[in-house]
Coordinates of C-alpha atoms and ligand atoms in Angstrom, one line a residue:
M3 CA 110.6 107.7 108.1
N4 CA 108.7 105.4 105.8
F5 CA 105.2 106.3 105.4
S6 CA 102.6 104.6 103.4
S7 CA 98.9 105.0 103.0
R8 CA 96.3 102.8 101.5
T9 CA 93.8 104.5 99.3
D10 CA 91.6 101.4 99.0
K11 CA 90.2 102.0 102.5
L12 CA 89.1 105.5 101.4
P13 CA 86.7 104.8 98.5
R14 CA 84.9 108.1 98.5
L15 CA 87.8 110.4 98.9
A16 CA 88.6 112.4 95.9
R17 CA 92.2 111.9 95.0
S18 CA 94.3 112.9 92.0
S19 CA 94.8 109.4 91.0
T20 CA 92.4 106.7 92.2
H21 CA 94.4 103.7 91.3
P22 CA 97.3 102.7 93.6
L23 CA 99.0 100.7 90.9
I24 CA 99.1 103.6 88.5
D25 CA 100.5 105.8 91.3
S26 CA 103.0 103.2 92.1
L27 CA 103.9 102.6 88.5
A28 CA 104.6 106.2 88.0
R29 CA 106.8 106.2 91.1
H30 CA 108.5 102.9 90.7
P31 CA 108.7 101.8 87.1
R32 CA 111.5 99.4 87.7
R33 CA 110.0 97.6 90.6
I34 CA 106.7 97.1 88.7
M35 CA 108.7 95.8 85.8
V36 CA 110.2 93.2 88.1
G37 CA 106.8 92.2 89.2
I38 CA 105.6 91.8 85.7
G39 CA 108.6 89.8 84.8
M40 CA 107.9 87.4 87.6
L41 CA 104.3 87.1 86.6
L42 CA 105.2 86.4 83.0
L43 CA 107.4 83.5 84.1
G44 CA 104.4 82.1 86.0
T45 CA 104.4 78.5 86.6
G46 CA 107.9 78.1 85.1
V47 CA 109.2 79.7 88.3
T48 CA 107.6 77.3 90.6
A49 CA 108.5 74.3 88.5
F50 CA 112.2 74.8 88.9
G51 CA 112.7 71.6 90.9
I52 CA 115.6 72.8 92.9
A53 CA 114.1 72.2 96.4
P54 CA 117.5 71.3 98.0
L55 CA 118.4 75.0 97.7
A56 CA 116.0 76.1 100.4
P57 CA 117.7 74.7 103.4
D58 CA 121.1 76.1 102.3
A59 CA 119.7 79.5 102.1
A60 CA 119.4 79.4 105.8
L61 CA 123.2 79.5 106.0
M62 CA 123.2 82.8 104.1
P63 CA 123.6 85.9 106.2
V64 CA 120.4 87.4 107.5
Q65 CA 119.5 90.6 105.8
Q66 CA 116.6 92.8 106.5
I67 CA 115.4 94.3 103.2
V68 CA 113.6 97.5 103.6
E69 CA 112.2 99.3 100.6
E70 CA 111.8 103.0 100.9
L71 CA 108.2 104.1 100.4
S72 CA 107.4 107.5 99.0
V73 CA 106.2 110.0 101.5
Q74 CA 102.8 111.6 100.9
P75 CA 101.8 114.8 102.6
F76 CA 99.9 114.0 105.8
A77 CA 97.4 116.8 105.1
D78 CA 96.4 115.2 101.9
L79 CA 94.6 112.5 103.8
S80 CA 92.9 114.4 106.6
V81 CA 89.8 115.2 104.7
G82 CA 86.5 116.0 106.4
S83 CA 85.0 113.6 108.9
V84 CA 85.6 110.4 106.9
P85 CA 87.1 107.8 109.3
L86 CA 90.7 107.1 108.3
T87 CA 93.0 104.3 108.8
L88 CA 96.6 105.3 108.4
Y89 CA 99.4 102.8 107.7
R90 CA 103.0 103.5 108.5
S91 CA 106.1 101.4 108.6
D92 CA 109.5 101.9 110.1
T93 CA 112.3 99.8 111.3
V94 CA 113.3 99.4 115.0
R95 CA 116.7 101.0 115.7
R96 CA 119.3 100.0 118.1
D97 CA 118.6 102.7 120.6
D98 CA 114.9 102.7 120.2
T99 CA 112.5 102.8 123.2
A100 CA 108.8 102.2 123.0
Q101 CA 108.4 105.9 123.0
T102 CA 110.8 106.8 120.2
L103 CA 109.5 104.1 118.0
L104 CA 105.8 105.0 118.4
Q105 CA 106.7 108.6 117.9
R106 CA 108.3 107.9 114.5
L107 CA 105.3 105.7 113.6
G108 CA 102.9 108.6 114.4
V109 CA 101.2 106.7 117.2
L110 CA 100.0 108.8 120.1
D111 CA 98.4 106.2 122.4
P112 CA 99.2 105.8 126.2
A113 CA 97.8 102.3 126.2
A114 CA 100.1 101.2 123.4
L115 CA 103.1 102.9 125.0
A116 CA 102.4 101.1 128.3
L117 CA 102.0 97.8 126.5
L118 CA 105.2 98.1 124.6
N119 CA 107.0 99.0 127.8
S120 CA 105.7 96.2 129.9
D121 CA 104.4 93.2 127.9
P122 CA 107.1 90.5 127.6
Q123 CA 105.8 89.4 124.1
A124 CA 105.7 93.0 122.9
R125 CA 109.1 93.7 124.3
Q126 CA 110.6 91.1 121.9
L127 CA 110.3 93.9 119.3
F128 CA 113.3 95.5 121.0
E129 CA 115.3 92.3 121.6
G130 CA 117.8 90.5 119.4
R131 CA 118.6 91.8 116.0
T132 CA 117.7 95.4 115.3
G133 CA 116.0 96.5 112.0
K134 CA 112.7 94.7 112.4
L135 CA 110.1 96.3 110.2
V136 CA 107.1 97.4 112.1
T137 CA 103.8 98.3 110.5
V138 CA 101.1 100.2 112.3
E139 CA 97.5 101.1 111.6
T140 CA 96.1 104.1 113.5
N141 CA 92.9 106.0 113.4
D142 CA 92.7 109.7 112.8
R143 CA 93.4 110.4 116.5
Q144 CA 96.7 108.5 116.2
A145 CA 95.4 105.7 118.4
L146 CA 96.8 102.3 117.6
Q147 CA 94.5 99.9 115.8
R148 CA 97.0 97.2 114.8
L149 CA 100.7 96.7 114.9
S150 CA 102.6 93.9 113.3
A151 CA 106.2 92.9 112.8
R152 CA 108.0 89.8 111.6
W153 CA 111.4 88.6 112.3
L154 CA 113.6 85.6 111.9
P155 CA 115.3 83.9 114.8
D156 CA 119.0 83.4 114.0
D157 CA 118.7 79.7 113.6
G158 CA 115.3 79.2 112.1
R159 CA 113.3 78.8 108.9
V160 CA 110.2 79.6 110.9
F161 CA 109.5 83.3 111.4
Q162 CA 107.9 85.0 114.3
R163 CA 105.0 87.4 113.8
L164 CA 104.1 89.8 116.6
V165 CA 100.5 91.2 116.3
I166 CA 99.0 93.8 118.6
E167 CA 95.3 94.5 117.9
S168 CA 92.8 96.8 119.3
G169 CA 89.6 95.0 120.4
P170 CA 86.6 95.3 122.8
Q171 CA 89.0 94.4 125.7
G172 CA 91.6 96.9 124.6
L173 CA 94.9 96.0 123.0
Q174 CA 95.7 92.3 122.7
V175 CA 99.2 90.9 122.0
R176 CA 100.0 87.6 120.4
I177 CA 103.1 86.0 118.8
E178 CA 102.5 83.5 116.0
S179 CA 105.0 81.6 113.9
G180 CA 104.9 81.0 110.2
E181 CA 106.8 79.2 107.5
L182 CA 109.0 81.2 105.2
T183 CA 108.3 80.9 101.5
A184 CA 111.1 81.0 99.0
Q185 CA 110.6 83.4 96.1
M186 CA 112.8 84.0 93.1
R187 CA 113.7 87.5 92.3
M188 CA 115.7 89.0 89.4
A189 CA 117.5 92.2 88.8
S190 CA 120.0 93.7 86.5
G191 CA 122.2 96.7 86.6
V192 CA 125.1 98.7 85.1
I193 CA 128.3 99.6 86.8
N194 CA 128.9 103.3 86.9
S195 CA 131.3 103.6 89.9
S196 CA 131.3 100.5 92.0
L197 CA 129.6 97.1 92.3
F198 CA 127.8 98.2 95.5
A199 CA 126.6 101.5 93.9
A200 CA 125.1 99.4 91.1
T201 CA 123.5 96.8 93.3
D202 CA 122.1 99.5 95.5
A203 CA 120.6 101.2 92.5
A204 CA 119.0 97.8 91.5
N205 CA 117.6 97.4 95.1
L206 CA 119.8 94.3 95.7
P207 CA 120.8 93.4 99.2
D208 CA 124.6 93.4 100.0
S209 CA 124.7 89.7 100.3
V210 CA 123.7 89.3 96.7
A211 CA 126.5 91.7 95.6
V212 CA 129.0 89.7 97.7
Q213 CA 127.8 86.5 96.1
L214 CA 128.1 88.0 92.6
A215 CA 131.7 89.0 93.3
E216 CA 132.6 85.7 94.9
M217 CA 131.1 83.5 92.1
F218 CA 133.0 85.3 89.4
A219 CA 136.1 85.9 91.6
S220 CA 138.4 83.7 89.5
D221 CA 137.4 85.5 86.3
I222 CA 137.0 89.1 87.4
D223 CA 138.9 90.9 90.1
F224 CA 136.1 93.1 91.5
R225 CA 138.6 95.3 93.2
R226 CA 140.5 96.2 90.1
D227 CA 138.9 95.0 86.9
L228 CA 135.5 96.7 86.8
R229 CA 134.8 99.0 84.0
Q230 CA 132.2 101.7 83.6
G231 CA 129.4 100.2 81.5
D232 CA 129.9 96.6 82.8
R233 CA 126.5 95.1 83.4
F234 CA 125.0 92.2 85.2
S235 CA 121.8 90.2 85.5
V236 CA 121.1 88.1 88.5
V237 CA 118.4 85.6 89.6
Y238 CA 118.3 85.0 93.3
E239 CA 116.2 83.7 96.1
T240 CA 114.5 85.5 98.9
L241 CA 112.8 84.0 101.9
E242 CA 109.6 85.8 102.7
A243 CA 107.2 86.2 105.5
D244 CA 103.8 87.5 104.5
G245 CA 105.4 88.9 101.4
E246 CA 108.1 90.7 103.4
A247 CA 111.6 89.6 102.3
L248 CA 113.3 88.6 105.6
R249 CA 116.3 86.9 104.2
A250 CA 118.2 87.2 100.9
G251 CA 119.2 83.8 99.9
R252 CA 121.4 82.3 97.3
V253 CA 122.1 83.6 93.9
L254 CA 120.8 81.0 91.5
S255 CA 122.3 82.3 88.4
A256 CA 124.0 85.4 87.1
E257 CA 125.7 86.9 84.1
F258 CA 128.4 89.5 84.4
I259 CA 129.7 91.4 81.3
N260 CA 133.1 92.7 82.2
N261 CA 135.0 94.8 79.7
G262 CA 133.0 93.2 76.8
H263 CA 133.4 89.6 78.0
A264 CA 130.4 87.7 79.3
H265 CA 130.8 85.5 82.4
E266 CA 128.0 83.3 83.4
A267 CA 127.3 80.9 86.2
V268 CA 124.4 78.8 87.5
W269 CA 124.1 77.2 90.9
F270 CA 123.6 73.4 90.9
E271 CA 123.6 71.0 93.8
E272 CA 123.8 67.3 93.3
P273 CA 121.7 65.4 95.9
G274 CA 124.0 64.6 98.8
H275 CA 126.8 66.7 97.5
K276 CA 128.2 70.1 98.1
G277 CA 126.6 72.6 95.6
A278 CA 128.7 74.8 93.3
Y279 CA 128.4 77.3 90.5
Y280 CA 128.9 75.9 87.0
G281 CA 129.1 77.4 83.6
F282 CA 126.0 76.8 81.6
D283 CA 128.0 74.2 79.7
G284 CA 128.4 72.2 83.0
E285 CA 132.0 73.2 83.7
S286 CA 132.4 74.1 87.3
S287 CA 133.6 77.5 88.2
R288 CA 134.6 76.2 91.5
K289 CA 138.4 76.2 91.6
S290 CA 140.8 74.3 93.8
F291 CA 142.1 77.8 94.9
L292 CA 140.1 80.9 95.6
S293 CA 141.6 84.0 94.0
S294 CA 141.5 86.1 97.3
P295 CA 142.1 85.3 101.0
L296 CA 139.7 88.2 101.8
E297 CA 136.0 87.8 101.1
F298 CA 134.7 90.6 98.9
S299 CA 132.7 93.0 101.0
R300 CA 131.3 96.6 101.0
V301 CA 134.2 97.6 103.3
S302 CA 137.1 95.7 101.6
S303 CA 135.9 96.7 98.1
G304 CA 136.9 100.3 98.8
Y305 CA 140.4 99.3 99.6
G306 CA 143.1 98.8 97.0
M307 CA 145.6 96.0 96.5
R308 CA 149.2 96.9 96.4
F309 CA 152.3 95.1 95.3
H310 CA 155.8 95.6 96.8
P311 CA 154.9 98.3 99.4
I312 CA 157.6 97.7 102.0
S313 CA 160.7 96.6 100.1
G314 CA 163.5 97.7 102.4
K315 CA 166.9 96.0 102.3
Q316 CA 165.7 92.5 103.0
K317 CA 164.8 90.1 100.3
A318 CA 162.5 91.4 97.6
H319 CA 158.9 91.7 98.5
L320 CA 157.2 88.7 96.9
G321 CA 153.6 88.8 97.9
I322 CA 150.4 90.7 97.5
D323 CA 149.3 93.2 100.1
Y324 CA 145.6 93.7 100.6
A325 CA 144.9 97.0 102.4
A326 CA 141.9 96.2 104.7
P327 CA 140.7 97.3 108.1
T328 CA 142.1 95.5 111.2
G329 CA 139.7 92.6 112.1
T330 CA 138.7 91.8 108.5
P331 CA 138.5 87.9 108.4
V332 CA 141.2 86.1 106.5
R333 CA 140.4 82.7 104.9
T334 CA 142.4 79.9 103.4
I335 CA 142.1 79.9 99.6
G336 CA 142.4 76.1 99.4
D337 CA 142.2 72.9 101.4
G338 CA 145.4 72.2 103.4
V339 CA 147.1 71.8 106.8
V340 CA 148.3 74.7 109.0
T341 CA 152.1 74.2 109.2
F342 CA 152.9 77.4 111.1
A343 CA 150.8 79.6 113.4
G344 CA 152.7 82.0 115.5
V345 CA 155.1 85.0 115.5
Q346 CA 157.9 85.6 113.0
R347 CA 160.1 88.6 113.1
G348 CA 159.0 91.3 110.6
Y349 CA 155.9 89.3 109.7
G350 CA 154.3 89.7 113.1
N351 CA 151.6 87.1 113.6
V352 CA 151.9 84.6 110.8
I353 CA 149.9 81.6 109.5
E354 CA 151.3 79.2 106.9
V355 CA 149.1 76.6 105.2
T356 CA 150.5 73.8 103.2
H357 CA 148.4 72.5 100.3
K358 CA 148.7 69.5 98.1
D359 CA 151.5 69.2 95.5
N360 CA 153.9 71.1 97.7
K361 CA 152.1 74.4 97.4
S362 CA 151.8 76.7 100.4
T363 CA 150.3 80.0 101.4
L364 CA 151.4 82.5 104.0
F365 CA 149.4 85.2 105.8
A366 CA 151.3 87.9 107.7
H367 CA 150.8 91.0 110.0
L368 CA 147.6 89.3 111.5
S369 CA 145.9 90.9 114.5
R370 CA 144.5 87.5 115.4
I371 CA 145.3 83.8 114.8
D372 CA 142.3 81.4 115.1
V373 CA 144.0 78.2 114.1
R374 CA 146.8 76.1 115.5
T375 CA 149.7 74.2 113.9
G376 CA 148.7 70.8 112.5
Q377 CA 145.0 71.8 112.0
K378 CA 143.3 70.8 108.8
V379 CA 141.5 73.6 107.0
A380 CA 139.1 73.5 104.1
Q381 CA 138.8 76.1 101.3
G382 CA 137.1 79.2 102.6
D383 CA 137.7 78.5 106.3
F384 CA 138.6 81.5 108.4
L385 CA 142.1 81.5 109.8
G386 CA 142.4 84.8 111.6
A387 CA 142.1 88.5 111.0
V388 CA 143.9 91.4 109.3
G389 CA 146.2 93.5 111.5
S390 CA 149.4 95.5 111.6
T391 CA 151.7 93.3 113.6
G392 CA 155.4 93.1 112.8
A393 CA 157.1 95.5 110.3
S394 CA 154.0 97.0 108.9
T395 CA 153.0 100.6 108.0
G396 CA 149.3 100.1 108.6
P397 CA 146.6 97.5 108.7
H398 CA 147.0 95.1 105.7
L399 CA 147.3 91.5 104.9
H400 CA 150.6 90.3 103.4
F401 CA 149.8 87.2 101.4
E402 CA 152.2 84.9 99.6
F403 CA 151.7 81.8 97.4
R404 CA 154.6 79.4 96.9
D405 CA 154.7 76.5 94.5
N406 CA 157.6 74.2 95.5
G407 CA 159.1 77.1 97.4
V408 CA 158.9 79.5 94.4
H409 CA 156.7 82.6 94.7
Q410 CA 153.7 82.8 92.3
D411 CA 151.0 85.3 91.6
P412 CA 148.0 84.0 93.6
L413 CA 145.5 85.4 91.0
E414 CA 147.2 83.5 88.2
I415 CA 147.3 80.3 90.3
A416 CA 143.5 80.7 91.0
R417 CA 142.8 81.3 87.3
Q418 CA 144.8 78.3 86.2
S419 CA 143.7 75.9 89.0
E420 CA 141.6 72.9 88.1
N421 CA 137.9 73.0 87.3
I422 CA 135.6 70.3 88.6
P423 CA 133.1 69.5 85.8
I424 CA 129.6 68.1 86.6
D425 CA 129.2 64.4 87.3
Q426 CA 127.8 62.7 84.2
A427 CA 125.1 61.0 86.4
F428 CA 123.6 64.4 87.2
R429 CA 124.0 65.8 83.7
A430 CA 120.3 65.6 82.7
R431 CA 119.1 67.3 85.9
F432 CA 121.7 70.0 85.5
E433 CA 120.6 70.6 81.9
A434 CA 117.0 71.2 83.1
V435 CA 118.1 73.6 85.8
A436 CA 120.4 75.4 83.5
Q437 CA 117.7 75.8 80.9
Q438 CA 115.2 77.3 83.3
Q439 CA 117.8 79.7 84.7
R440 CA 118.8 80.7 81.2
L441 CA 115.2 81.8 80.6
S442 CA 115.1 83.7 83.9
L443 CA 118.4 85.5 83.2
N444 CA 117.2 86.5 79.8
A445 CA 114.1 88.0 81.4
A446 CA 116.3 89.8 84.0
A447 CA 118.3 91.3 81.2
T448 CA 115.2 92.7 79.5
L449 CA 114.4 94.5 82.8
L450 CA 117.5 96.6 82.3
Q451 CA 116.5 97.5 78.7
A452 CA 113.0 98.3 79.8
N453 CA 114.3 100.5 82.5
A454 CA 116.7 102.3 80.2
E455 CA 114.0 103.2 77.7
Ligands
ZN5 ZN1 153.7 92.6 102.1

């Protein structure tokens, strides 16, 4: 359970430390450093001039960000007869009822229970996506004074705010809506075991970790190439409601130092064009082929990649096998046309995509095929899902890349595939964005040093 208390409502209570910031600084040095870093950047942050980013962030996966708050002993607060307001927060779980939620929040209030059971507006707390963060204020008899929660409908940029307040007429419910505000955040970390362990330690949402892996995918194979001591700095956007981060947005820039080599990228979107990550020199890091048909994820990152697993007596095994759970989405690594979608002996469910210059890719053992022969596909489009159909020893994706009929290493192809540099017409605007992001990245890197000292 998350439990927080506000000392500012208790001015006359003697406490070991009277200043919440000092308490908090002692407990969360890194988080405070992030706050200071953002303050130092000041107006520079708001003057970035990259407004077109905000609508795109709405396409990013929704992610509830919940920060653990330290638990203080309950007894510490129940002093004498001073009236207390207690603040607690917790998230709504999938199987929560009004009763279990209020119990965890320390609310013992029949009127609140009845309201949460029957009021249609209040019931929205338990509908839709789980994980809504609920904050309550109670008095020292555990009666509800105020409850609030915010959530984001799947489609919107406008968030909903549920407020239940105790007044002269008893508990009153209302739902308001509010505009999300975009905030820049920065973080940095060091790899000790895995990317996700490092991003967890830096309090980064999974979607930011995935974006990191994807934006450097043609330079670094995050399943195989990570080294202990690799480090990263990242500047990303969050969409906030009343200061609560409801959605992690796009990574705006990042640096990843892998095995002593620095890789950097900055997001830039030309007005009316598809945005992309570029090197700080303006060279695009977007390639005509992705390096992997599977998106990097917390699940797939734990699986290895194997070459030549089922050789047998047939022709030599000329592909890459990605071990991944059945159902993992498979995507096309480049633009093209589906030239086969069906069953082939041994390969089970197969999709073949033909790309320009007589290149082709093949995906085998699929559990599901979501495209049909003749269909046009664009880089990153999902084609089907990993499975174990045909001659397969377990769920995996068998993937082949052919250039004029000759098998090639897909990773090499992705590495060598063409870069699209920035259009000269947008060069000046790009330089301005890149310069600002460079400052922010440098600031993010100093967070790491500050944290290490
Ligand atoms: Zn294979």
